[in-house]
Amino acid sequence: MKEETYRLFEAATLEEIVSAIIAELDTRNESPFWKEKVGPFTSAVLSVLIPLRDKGILFDPQGAKKEVLTPELFLEWSDFVSLKMLVFTIAKSNEANQLLRTKLSEEDCKKYIPIDLETLGTYLSKYSVNLENEALDFPIANYNLHQGVSNVIKSLL
């Protein structure tokens, strides 16, 4: 699935990527518990990364520009702390109508078009991430559960 996975992340739609990951998960002997979590998680992360990919303004959690959406970049963003940072970066960028808090060029930052945060926000809210105050932390139990979901996806990719 490796080469096919890279092609998916480079150009496929959110639905195509999620379907491929779910199909791969169905071939594994994973608990139904994890199967219920993988789709929403993948959709939440990709709901932001794909619009960034399509505008050519992808960046990693350290703010550095990335040319291509890869499984590795997806996994970098799958960390709960990184996701929290991403939702606040995009929210602030939506307000400013340009990409903020990254190391991208000014020209790239101006390419930004506001991104709908409903899917990612809903996902993070389910895990008690405060979407009003970035300084507030989330429960460690939710972090651990989320890491389990991330580990299942990592094993698929």
One Martini backbone bead per residue (centre of mass of N, CA, C, O) as a GRO file, in nm:
protein
  157
    1MET     BB    1   0.051   0.067  -0.006
    2LYS     BB    2   0.268   0.285  -0.019
    3GLU     BB    3   0.261   0.418  -0.306
    4GLU     BB    4  -0.046   0.459  -0.305
    5THR     BB    5  -0.052   0.643  -0.056
    6TYR     BB    6   0.108   0.877  -0.173
    7ARG     BB    7  -0.087   0.940  -0.404
    8LEU     BB    8  -0.328   1.002  -0.234
    9PHE     BB    9  -0.207   1.241  -0.066
   10GLU     BB   10  -0.130   1.420  -0.319
   11ALA     BB   11  -0.454   1.407  -0.479
   12ALA     BB   12  -0.679   1.320  -0.318
   13THR     BB   13  -0.954   1.300  -0.158
   14LEU     BB   14  -1.084   1.269   0.139
   15GLU     BB   15  -1.268   1.025   0.074
   16GLU     BB   16  -1.048   0.847  -0.058
   17ILE     BB   17  -0.859   0.826   0.184
   18VAL     BB   18  -1.055   0.718   0.393
   19SER     BB   19  -1.139   0.466   0.234
   20ALA     BB   20  -0.856   0.339   0.221
   21ILE     BB   21  -0.811   0.316   0.526
   22ILE     BB   22  -1.062   0.148   0.590
   23ALA     BB   23  -0.995  -0.086   0.402
   24GLU     BB   24  -0.733  -0.160   0.546
   25LEU     BB   25  -0.859  -0.205   0.824
   26ASP     BB   26  -1.048  -0.445   0.729
   27THR     BB   27  -0.784  -0.639   0.691
   28ARG     BB   28  -0.770  -0.626   0.986
   29ASN     BB   29  -0.749  -0.721   1.346
   30GLU     BB   30  -0.942  -0.498   1.463
   31SER     BB   31  -1.113  -0.330   1.669
   32PRO     BB   32  -1.413  -0.171   1.658
   33PHE     BB   33  -1.326   0.071   1.824
   34TRP     BB   34  -1.110   0.173   1.617
   35LYS     BB   35  -1.289   0.189   1.366
   36GLU     BB   36  -1.466   0.430   1.483
   37LYS     BB   37  -1.210   0.640   1.498
   38VAL     BB   38  -1.053   0.668   1.224
   39GLY     BB   39  -1.238   0.827   1.033
   40PRO     BB   40  -1.279   1.094   1.197
   41PHE     BB   41  -0.982   1.158   1.226
   42THR     BB   42  -0.901   1.171   0.929
   43SER     BB   43  -1.108   1.387   0.848
   44ALA     BB   44  -1.014   1.610   1.037
   45VAL     BB   45  -0.727   1.648   0.932
   46LEU     BB   46  -0.796   1.669   0.619
   47SER     BB   47  -0.987   1.924   0.634
   48VAL     BB   48  -0.710   2.097   0.632
   49LEU     BB   49  -0.479   1.974   0.455
   50ILE     BB   50  -0.613   1.979   0.173
   51PRO     BB   51  -0.650   2.285   0.133
   52LEU     BB   52  -0.348   2.341   0.165
   53ARG     BB   53  -0.253   2.165  -0.066
   54ASP     BB   54  -0.429   2.301  -0.296
   55LYS     BB   55  -0.268   2.591  -0.235
   56GLY     BB   56   0.044   2.544  -0.157
   57ILE     BB   57   0.042   2.569   0.202
   58LEU     BB   58   0.201   2.371   0.345
   59PHE     BB   59   0.272   2.255   0.685
   60ASP     BB   60   0.430   2.201   0.970
   61PRO     BB   61   0.442   2.212   1.318
   62GLN     BB   62   0.697   2.425   1.273
   63GLY     BB   63   0.610   2.598   0.991
   64ALA     BB   64   0.714   2.451   0.751
   65LYS     BB   65   0.736   2.402   0.434
   66LYS     BB   66   0.533   2.190   0.218
   67GLU     BB   67   0.482   2.037  -0.093
   68VAL     BB   68   0.370   1.757   0.030
   69LEU     BB   69   0.133   1.522   0.097
   70THR     BB   70   0.203   1.291   0.346
   71PRO     BB   71   0.196   1.046   0.570
   72GLU     BB   72   0.404   1.185   0.757
   73LEU     BB   73   0.259   1.455   0.784
   74PHE     BB   74   0.000   1.346   0.893
   75LEU     BB   75   0.137   1.222   1.149
   76GLU     BB   76   0.241   1.483   1.266
   77TRP     BB   77  -0.061   1.598   1.297
   78SER     BB   78  -0.175   1.358   1.491
   79ASP     BB   79  -0.096   1.504   1.717
   80PHE     BB   80  -0.270   1.656   1.961
   81VAL     BB   81  -0.101   1.915   1.992
   82SER     BB   82  -0.089   1.982   1.689
   83LEU     BB   83  -0.394   2.002   1.641
   84LYS     BB   84  -0.442   2.233   1.830
   85MET     BB   85  -0.257   2.429   1.683
   86LEU     BB   86  -0.398   2.416   1.409
   87VAL     BB   87  -0.678   2.529   1.487
   88PHE     BB   88  -0.562   2.807   1.581
   89THR     BB   89  -0.417   2.888   1.324
   90ILE     BB   90  -0.669   2.881   1.139
   91ALA     BB   91  -0.848   3.073   1.297
   92LYS     BB   92  -0.656   3.318   1.275
   93SER     BB   93  -0.641   3.310   0.964
   94ASN     BB   94  -0.938   3.355   0.909
   95GLU     BB   95  -0.948   3.638   1.038
   96ALA     BB   96  -0.696   3.755   0.853
   97ASN     BB   97  -0.686   3.630   0.556
   98GLN     BB   98  -0.416   3.475   0.648
   99LEU     BB   99  -0.133   3.312   0.701
  100LEU     BB  100  -0.028   3.206   1.020
  101ARG     BB  101   0.230   3.080   1.215
  102THR     BB  102   0.462   3.068   0.995
  103LYS     BB  103   0.743   3.018   0.745
  104LEU     BB  104   0.614   3.142   0.521
  105SER     BB  105   0.572   3.334   0.283
  106GLU     BB  106   0.400   3.609   0.212
  107GLU     BB  107   0.288   3.506  -0.053
  108ASP     BB  108   0.172   3.242   0.059
  109CYS     BB  109  -0.010   3.364   0.285
  110LYS     BB  110  -0.198   3.517   0.068
  111LYS     BB  111  -0.332   3.240  -0.050
  112TYR     BB  112  -0.525   3.228   0.163
  113ILE     BB  113  -0.819   3.043   0.250
  114PRO     BB  114  -1.063   2.986   0.429
  115ILE     BB  115  -1.128   2.728   0.672
  116ASP     BB  116  -1.318   2.477   0.770
  117LEU     BB  117  -1.355   2.376   1.129
  118GLU     BB  118  -1.580   2.173   1.203
  119THR     BB  119  -1.451   1.890   1.196
  120LEU     BB  120  -1.211   1.943   1.384
  121GLY     BB  121  -1.367   2.074   1.619
  122THR     BB  122  -1.550   1.834   1.681
  123TYR     BB  123  -1.332   1.633   1.743
  124LEU     BB  124  -1.187   1.792   1.974
  125SER     BB  125  -1.437   1.825   2.158
  126LYS     BB  126  -1.468   1.517   2.221
  127TYR     BB  127  -1.163   1.565   2.373
  128SER     BB  128  -1.166   1.839   2.547
  129VAL     BB  129  -1.100   2.078   2.363
  130ASN     BB  130  -1.034   2.405   2.391
  131LEU     BB  131  -1.153   2.654   2.146
  132GLU     BB  132  -1.100   2.937   2.314
  133ASN     BB  133  -0.833   2.831   2.484
  134GLU     BB  134  -0.507   2.751   2.422
  135ALA     BB  135  -0.389   2.721   2.724
  136LEU     BB  136  -0.569   2.494   2.764
  137ASP     BB  137  -0.594   2.183   2.862
  138PHE     BB  138  -0.614   1.833   2.838
  139PRO     BB  139  -0.695   1.528   2.904
  140ILE     BB  140  -0.492   1.255   2.929
  141ALA     BB  141  -0.695   1.037   2.845
  142ASN     BB  142  -0.751   1.165   2.565
  143TYR     BB  143  -0.466   1.149   2.463
  144ASN     BB  144  -0.435   0.841   2.480
  145LEU     BB  145  -0.664   0.769   2.291
  146HIS     BB  146  -0.559   0.924   2.048
  147GLN     BB  147  -0.290   0.767   2.025
  148GLY     BB  148  -0.424   0.502   1.951
  149VAL     BB  149  -0.537   0.597   1.683
  150SER     BB  150  -0.268   0.684   1.561
  151ASN     BB  151  -0.134   0.400   1.576
  152VAL     BB  152  -0.325   0.258   1.385
  153ILE     BB  153  -0.264   0.433   1.139
  154LYS     BB  154   0.040   0.386   1.132
  155SER     BB  155   0.009   0.077   1.071
  156LEU     BB  156  -0.129   0.129   0.787
  157LEU     BB  157   0.109   0.322   0.658
   0.00000   0.00000   0.00000
